[in-house]
Short mmCIF file of C-alpha atoms in Angstrom, two decimals:
data_model
loop_
_atom_site.label_atom_id
_atom_site.label_comp_id
_atom_site.label_asym_id
_atom_site.label_seq_id
_atom_site.Cartn_x
_atom_site.Cartn_y
_atom_site.Cartn_z
CA UNK L 1399 -25.92 -28.19 -16.20
CA UNK L 1400 -25.99 -24.58 -18.09
CA UNK L 1401 -26.66 -22.34 -16.71
CA UNK L 1402 -28.49 -18.41 -17.61
CA UNK L 1403 -28.26 -15.25 -18.37
CA UNK L 1404 -31.30 -14.76 -16.63
CA UNK L 1405 -30.82 -17.32 -13.30
CA UNK L 1406 -27.75 -15.61 -12.03
CA UNK L 1407 -29.09 -11.70 -13.04
CA UNK L 1408 -31.15 -14.10 -10.91
CA UNK L 1409 -29.03 -14.97 -7.71
CA UNK L 1410 -27.22 -12.21 -7.60
CA UNK L 1411 -29.97 -9.59 -7.41
CA UNK L 1412 -31.60 -11.60 -5.01
CA UNK L 1413 -28.76 -11.54 -2.72
CA UNK L 1414 -27.70 -8.05 -3.33
CA UNK L 1415 -31.35 -7.12 -1.82
CA UNK L 1416 -31.69 -9.35 0.90
CA UNK L 1417 -35.56 -9.72 0.27
CA UNK L 1418 -37.80 -10.93 -2.59
CA UNK L 1419 -39.43 -8.03 -2.71
CA UNK L 1420 -36.75 -6.14 -2.90
CA UNK L 1421 -35.39 -8.44 -5.92
CA UNK L 1422 -38.80 -8.45 -7.49
CA UNK L 1423 -39.02 -4.98 -8.13
CA UNK L 1424 -34.84 -4.79 -9.42
CA UNK L 1425 -35.69 -7.72 -11.62
CA UNK L 1426 -39.45 -6.47 -12.97
CA UNK L 1427 -40.82 -9.87 -11.94
CA UNK L 1428 -43.35 -10.56 -9.67
CA UNK L 1429 -41.98 -12.21 -6.09
CA UNK L 1430 -44.71 -15.44 -6.43
CA UNK L 1431 -42.88 -15.88 -9.11
CA UNK L 1432 -39.34 -14.82 -8.73
CA UNK L 1433 -40.28 -17.15 -5.80
CA UNK L 1434 -39.82 -20.31 -7.80
CA UNK L 1435 -37.22 -18.95 -10.17
CA UNK L 1436 -34.93 -19.55 -7.24
CA UNK L 1437 -36.50 -23.03 -5.81
CA UNK L 1438 -35.58 -24.53 -9.35
CA UNK L 1439 -32.72 -22.96 -9.59
CA UNK L 1440 -31.30 -24.71 -6.18
CA UNK L 1441 -32.79 -27.90 -6.97
CA UNK L 1442 -30.81 -27.30 -10.28
CA UNK L 1443 -27.83 -26.94 -8.37
CA UNK L 1444 -28.20 -29.16 -5.88
CA UNK L 1445 -27.05 -26.54 -3.89
CA UNK L 1446 -29.37 -24.53 -0.45
CA UNK L 1447 -27.68 -21.12 -1.72
CA UNK L 1448 -29.93 -18.96 0.94
CA UNK L 1449 -31.33 -18.66 4.61
CA UNK L 1450 -34.14 -17.77 4.88
CA UNK L 1451 -35.99 -16.11 7.90
CA UNK L 1452 -38.67 -13.96 8.19
CA UNK L 1453 -37.14 -10.88 7.41
CA UNK L 1454 -34.32 -11.61 4.59
CA UNK L 1455 -32.61 -13.67 2.85
CA UNK L 1456 -28.47 -14.18 3.64
CA UNK L 1457 -26.21 -16.61 1.78
CA UNK L 1458 -25.33 -19.95 2.62
CA UNK L 1459 -21.70 -20.57 3.20
CA UNK L 1460 -22.75 -22.23 -0.77
CA UNK L 1461 -24.24 -19.29 -2.11
CA UNK L 1462 -21.14 -17.44 -0.81
CA UNK L 1463 -18.49 -19.16 -2.98
CA UNK L 1464 -20.85 -18.90 -5.33
CA UNK L 1465 -21.32 -15.20 -5.44
CA UNK L 1466 -18.35 -14.19 -7.64
CA UNK L 1467 -17.88 -17.46 -9.78
CA UNK L 1468 -21.89 -16.49 -10.31
CA UNK L 1469 -20.14 -12.41 -10.67
CA UNK L 1470 -17.05 -13.30 -13.29
CA UNK L 1471 -19.53 -15.48 -15.62
CA UNK L 1472 -22.37 -12.63 -15.77
CA UNK L 1473 -19.69 -10.30 -16.44
CA UNK L 1474 -18.43 -12.65 -19.00
CA UNK L 1475 -22.00 -13.19 -21.00
CA UNK L 1476 -22.98 -10.17 -21.18
CA UNK L 1477 -19.60 -9.26 -22.66
CA UNK L 1478 -19.35 -11.53 -25.71
CA UNK L 1479 -22.79 -10.19 -26.22
CA UNK L 1480 -21.87 -6.70 -26.56
CA UNK L 1481 -19.05 -7.51 -28.61
CA UNK L 1482 -21.41 -10.20 -30.95
CA UNK L 1483 -23.98 -6.86 -30.82
CA UNK L 1484 -21.76 -5.01 -31.76
CA UNK L 1485 -21.99 -2.33 -29.00
CA UNK L 1486 -19.16 -0.32 -28.79
CA UNK L 1487 -20.53 2.65 -31.09
CA UNK L 1488 -17.52 3.99 -31.70
CA UNK L 1489 -17.60 5.92 -28.37
CA UNK L 1490 -13.84 8.14 -28.44
CA UNK L 1491 -12.78 11.37 -25.33
CA UNK L 1492 -11.50 11.29 -22.61
CA UNK L 1493 -12.87 11.03 -19.00
CA UNK L 1494 -12.23 11.89 -15.06
CA UNK L 1495 -13.10 11.28 -12.38
CA UNK L 1496 -12.41 10.40 -8.04
CA UNK L 1497 -13.15 8.93 -5.66
CA UNK L 1498 -11.81 7.23 -2.18
CA UNK L 1499 -10.30 4.49 -1.64
CA UNK L 1500 -13.37 2.26 -0.53
CA UNK L 1501 -15.03 2.50 -3.88
CA UNK L 1502 -11.68 2.84 -5.56
CA UNK L 1503 -11.07 -0.95 -4.05
CA UNK L 1504 -14.40 -2.16 -4.75
CA UNK L 1505 -16.33 -0.38 -7.41
CA UNK L 1506 -13.53 0.58 -9.41
CA UNK L 1507 -12.09 -2.41 -11.01
CA UNK L 1508 -14.75 -4.36 -12.06
CA UNK L 1509 -16.39 -1.88 -13.80
CA UNK L 1510 -13.76 0.07 -15.48
CA UNK L 1511 -12.37 -2.99 -17.58
CA UNK L 1512 -16.48 -3.26 -18.43
CA UNK L 1513 -15.99 0.13 -20.17
CA UNK L 1514 -12.84 -0.26 -21.64
CA UNK L 1515 -14.55 -3.32 -23.22
CA UNK L 1516 -17.50 -1.38 -24.13
CA UNK L 1517 -15.80 2.10 -24.90
CA UNK L 1518 -11.77 1.21 -26.34
CA UNK L 1519 -11.60 4.68 -27.73
CA UNK L 1520 -12.01 5.95 -24.36
CA UNK L 1521 -8.83 7.64 -22.48
CA UNK L 1522 -9.97 7.33 -18.03
CA UNK L 1523 -8.13 9.48 -15.99
CA UNK L 1524 -8.59 8.26 -12.39
CA UNK L 1525 -7.97 10.86 -8.96
CA UNK L 1526 -7.97 9.83 -5.34
CA UNK L 1527 -9.98 12.34 -3.29
CA UNK L 1528 -11.75 12.06 0.18
CA UNK L 1529 -14.52 13.67 2.05
CA UNK L 1530 -15.06 17.05 1.13
CA UNK L 1531 -12.66 17.23 -1.23
CA UNK L 1532 -14.52 14.70 -3.77
CA UNK L 1533 -17.13 17.46 -3.77
CA UNK L 1534 -14.97 20.33 -4.88
CA UNK L 1535 -13.20 18.67 -7.63
CA UNK L 1536 -17.03 18.02 -9.16
CA UNK L 1537 -17.82 21.58 -8.64
CA UNK L 1538 -14.35 23.34 -9.89
CA UNK L 1539 -14.58 21.36 -13.12
CA UNK L 1540 -11.80 19.51 -12.49
CA UNK L 1541 -12.66 16.15 -12.98
CA UNK L 1542 -15.90 15.09 -14.73
CA UNK L 1543 -17.37 12.30 -12.37
CA UNK L 1544 -17.02 11.60 -8.45
CA UNK L 1545 -18.06 9.04 -6.43
CA UNK L 1546 -18.53 9.28 -2.29
CA UNK L 1547 -21.04 11.05 -0.17
CA UNK L 1548 -21.61 14.85 -0.64
CA UNK L 1549 -20.13 17.01 1.67
CA UNK L 1550 -20.27 21.28 2.11
CA UNK L 1551 -21.71 23.33 -0.79
CA UNK L 1552 -23.30 20.52 -3.57
CA UNK L 1553 -25.33 23.81 -5.20
CA UNK L 1554 -24.58 22.87 -8.87
CA UNK L 1555 -24.41 19.46 -9.17
CA UNK L 1556 -26.81 16.14 -9.80
CA UNK L 1557 -26.10 13.95 -7.23
CA UNK L 1558 -27.64 10.71 -7.79
CA UNK L 1559 -28.12 7.76 -5.03
CA UNK L 1560 -26.03 4.35 -5.52
CA UNK L 1561 -26.23 2.45 -2.88
CA UNK L 1562 -26.61 2.18 0.91
CA UNK L 1563 -23.85 0.87 3.00
CA UNK L 1564 -24.12 0.57 6.75
CA UNK L 1565 -21.44 0.57 9.12
CA UNK L 1566 -20.63 -2.93 11.03
CA UNK L 1567 -17.03 -3.81 12.69
CA UNK L 1568 -14.60 -5.74 10.40
CA UNK L 1569 -12.42 -7.88 12.36
CA UNK L 1570 -10.97 -11.10 12.75
CA UNK L 1571 -12.48 -14.13 13.00
CA UNK L 1572 -9.83 -15.94 14.82
CA UNK L 1573 -9.31 -13.17 17.25
CA UNK L 1574 -12.67 -11.56 18.27
CA UNK L 1575 -15.29 -13.69 18.40
CA UNK L 1576 -18.05 -10.28 18.04
CA UNK L 1577 -22.01 -11.84 17.95
CA UNK L 1578 -23.08 -8.65 18.07
CA UNK L 1579 -22.73 -4.71 16.68
CA UNK L 1580 -23.78 -3.29 20.13
CA UNK L 1581 -21.99 0.36 21.95
CA UNK L 1582 -21.79 -2.14 24.49
CA UNK L 1583 -19.51 -4.95 22.69
CA UNK L 1584 -17.04 -1.94 20.49
CA UNK L 1585 -16.35 -0.71 24.29
CA UNK L 1586 -14.53 -3.41 24.71
CA UNK L 1587 -12.52 -3.12 21.55
CA UNK L 1588 -9.39 -1.96 19.76
CA UNK L 1589 -11.06 0.67 18.07
CA UNK L 1590 -8.28 2.14 14.63
CA UNK L 1591 -8.74 5.81 14.91
CA UNK L 1592 -10.63 6.42 12.13
CA UNK L 1593 -8.31 9.88 9.50
CA UNK L 1594 -10.34 13.37 10.63
CA UNK L 1595 -12.02 14.00 7.03
CA UNK L 1596 -13.38 10.84 6.82
CA UNK L 1597 -17.06 10.30 5.88
CA UNK L 1598 -16.82 7.19 8.96
CA UNK L 1599 -16.07 9.52 11.20
CA UNK L 1600 -18.79 12.53 9.64
CA UNK L 1601 -21.68 10.45 9.18
CA UNK L 1602 -20.36 9.29 13.22
CA UNK L 1603 -20.18 13.06 14.51
CA UNK L 1604 -23.45 13.56 12.29
CA UNK L 1605 -25.55 10.29 14.22
CA UNK L 1606 -24.07 11.95 17.61
CA UNK L 1607 -22.70 8.28 18.18
CA UNK L 1608 -20.13 7.98 21.03
CA UNK L 1609 -17.20 5.64 18.79
CA UNK L 1610 -16.03 8.76 17.51
CA UNK L 1611 -14.52 9.07 21.48
CA UNK L 1612 -13.88 5.27 21.93
CA UNK L 1613 -11.27 5.65 18.44
CA UNK L 1614 -9.01 8.36 20.77
CA UNK L 1615 -6.99 5.87 22.31
CA UNK L 1616 -6.30 3.07 19.04
CA UNK L 1617 -4.21 3.11 15.98
CA UNK L 1618 -5.29 7.29 13.77
CA UNK L 1619 -5.01 5.48 9.87
CA UNK L 1620 -6.39 7.28 6.47
CA UNK L 1621 -5.42 4.89 4.71
CA UNK L 1622 -8.23 1.56 3.95
CA UNK L 1623 -6.16 -0.77 2.90
CA UNK L 1624 -3.80 0.00 6.62
CA UNK L 1625 -6.72 -0.83 8.10
CA UNK L 1626 -7.84 -3.67 7.29
CA UNK L 1627 -4.08 -4.83 6.82
CA UNK L 1628 -3.67 -3.78 10.06
CA UNK L 1629 -6.80 -5.44 11.19
CA UNK L 1630 -5.55 -8.94 9.37
CA UNK L 1631 -2.68 -8.49 11.86
CA UNK L 1632 -4.74 -8.16 14.60
CA UNK L 1633 -3.69 -5.34 15.40
CA UNK L 1634 -7.66 -3.83 16.09
CA UNK L 1635 -10.63 -3.67 15.09
CA UNK L 1636 -12.20 -1.47 12.08
CA UNK L 1637 -15.94 0.41 12.25
CA UNK L 1638 -16.37 0.73 8.50
CA UNK L 1639 -19.17 0.66 5.32
CA UNK L 1640 -19.65 -2.67 4.33
CA UNK L 1641 -18.65 -1.49 1.10
CA UNK L 1642 -15.26 -0.72 2.87
CA UNK L 1643 -15.66 -3.78 4.09
CA UNK L 1644 -16.37 -5.88 0.23
CA UNK L 1645 -12.76 -4.97 -0.08
CA UNK L 1646 -10.39 -7.91 -1.84
CA UNK L 1647 -7.74 -7.35 1.06
CA UNK L 1648 -11.28 -8.17 3.64
CA UNK L 1649 -13.16 -11.38 2.29
CA UNK L 1650 -11.72 -12.95 5.08
CA UNK L 1651 -12.52 -11.13 7.66
CA UNK L 1652 -15.48 -10.95 9.90
CA UNK L 1653 -18.33 -7.87 9.03
CA UNK L 1654 -21.14 -7.07 11.91
CA UNK L 1655 -23.55 -5.06 11.64
CA UNK L 1656 -23.07 -1.66 13.97
CA UNK L 1657 -26.61 -1.69 16.42
CA UNK L 1658 -28.16 0.88 15.66
CA UNK L 1659 -27.91 1.06 12.39
CA UNK L 1660 -25.63 3.62 10.70
CA UNK L 1661 -26.16 3.85 6.82
CA UNK L 1662 -22.86 5.57 4.43
CA UNK L 1663 -24.93 6.85 1.45
CA UNK L 1664 -22.63 6.54 -1.83
CA UNK L 1665 -23.32 8.84 -4.98
CA UNK L 1666 -22.53 9.72 -8.56
CA UNK L 1667 -22.16 12.97 -8.44
CA UNK L 1668 -21.36 16.05 -11.67
CA UNK L 1669 -22.74 19.34 -12.84
CA UNK L 1670 -25.93 20.33 -14.30
CA UNK L 1671 -24.66 23.08 -15.92
CA UNK L 1672 -22.83 21.16 -18.01
CA UNK L 1673 -23.50 18.73 -20.76
CA UNK L 1674 -21.76 15.49 -20.55
CA UNK L 1675 -19.91 14.56 -23.36
CA UNK L 1676 -20.71 10.79 -24.95
CA UNK L 1677 -18.19 9.91 -22.68
CA UNK L 1678 -19.07 10.79 -19.57
CA UNK L 1679 -22.41 10.74 -20.05
CA UNK L 1680 -21.51 6.11 -21.38
CA UNK L 1681 -19.60 6.23 -17.88
CA UNK L 1682 -22.10 7.67 -16.17
CA UNK L 1683 -24.23 4.92 -17.86
CA UNK L 1684 -22.03 2.01 -16.06
CA UNK L 1685 -21.80 3.27 -12.71
CA UNK L 1686 -25.19 4.03 -12.60
CA UNK L 1687 -26.73 0.76 -13.92
CA UNK L 1688 -24.68 -2.18 -13.47
CA UNK L 1689 -23.70 -1.96 -10.24
CA UNK L 1690 -25.12 -5.39 -10.21
CA UNK L 1691 -22.37 -7.12 -11.70
CA UNK L 1692 -19.73 -6.08 -8.44
CA UNK L 1693 -18.98 -8.61 -6.19
CA UNK L 1694 -20.59 -6.90 -2.85
CA UNK L 1695 -21.55 -7.90 0.64
CA UNK L 1696 -25.44 -8.78 0.73
CA UNK L 1697 -25.94 -5.63 3.26
CA UNK L 1698 -24.71 -3.44 0.75
CA UNK L 1699 -28.80 -1.77 -1.28
CA UNK L 1700 -28.18 -1.36 -4.06
CA UNK L 1701 -30.72 1.68 -5.57
#
């Protein structure tokens, strides 16, 4: 069969939204039309891509395998269209941005690859930062853009919400049989300890979660890649966002949402007292408009 951009975008949007209603709003088509289009697409493929319940749609094993393939195909199709249409615009200059390892390991690679294909004349510099340091770097003008959860003084910043990533438990499926993300379940697990200034710890504290105290006996880890490496080695479980659980290093790991739920919002931050250069504005638009190209767990809610 011949896959179209429309079909691929339809599938990816539904998978990321988890609801026909939200997906139809993002795509700008009616719910009945979207439902029929999805049914036709599954019929043409000869597989069922989604489990359907009264509350949401979740990917079947076939849908999970097809998701990264669909992402790559759609990216390649859109890149080819841009080259043919000459949509590089000749923009030049330099852009600096800062983010933590979660966004840096999930959002940045595919989005920067897309950006550099469109605007090869732009130089990009990336600085790693965490928590309040991300906000400070944008406010001080050290960088043009910041990706993360705003912390501390945000006066003079424009903060555009990119996505909501619920927190959950990341674990090895062959080591832990986790049926739910309740506090009772967590109390019996070896939880890796987050760094004191991480956005996850801040969220847990703001919500008065006892998980913070549960972490006290765990291995103290400040790096996402080290957390995932320890989980892979069977040294414990990690409490991370669905965005962090979308990291390539976590592909084979289990992920179960916390109960009660806690969500981490991720924003694009920039100063309001500066007129963005064409290069800065172009990169900001990639983060704001092209997140659907990134292979993320279906629990991540794009805004």
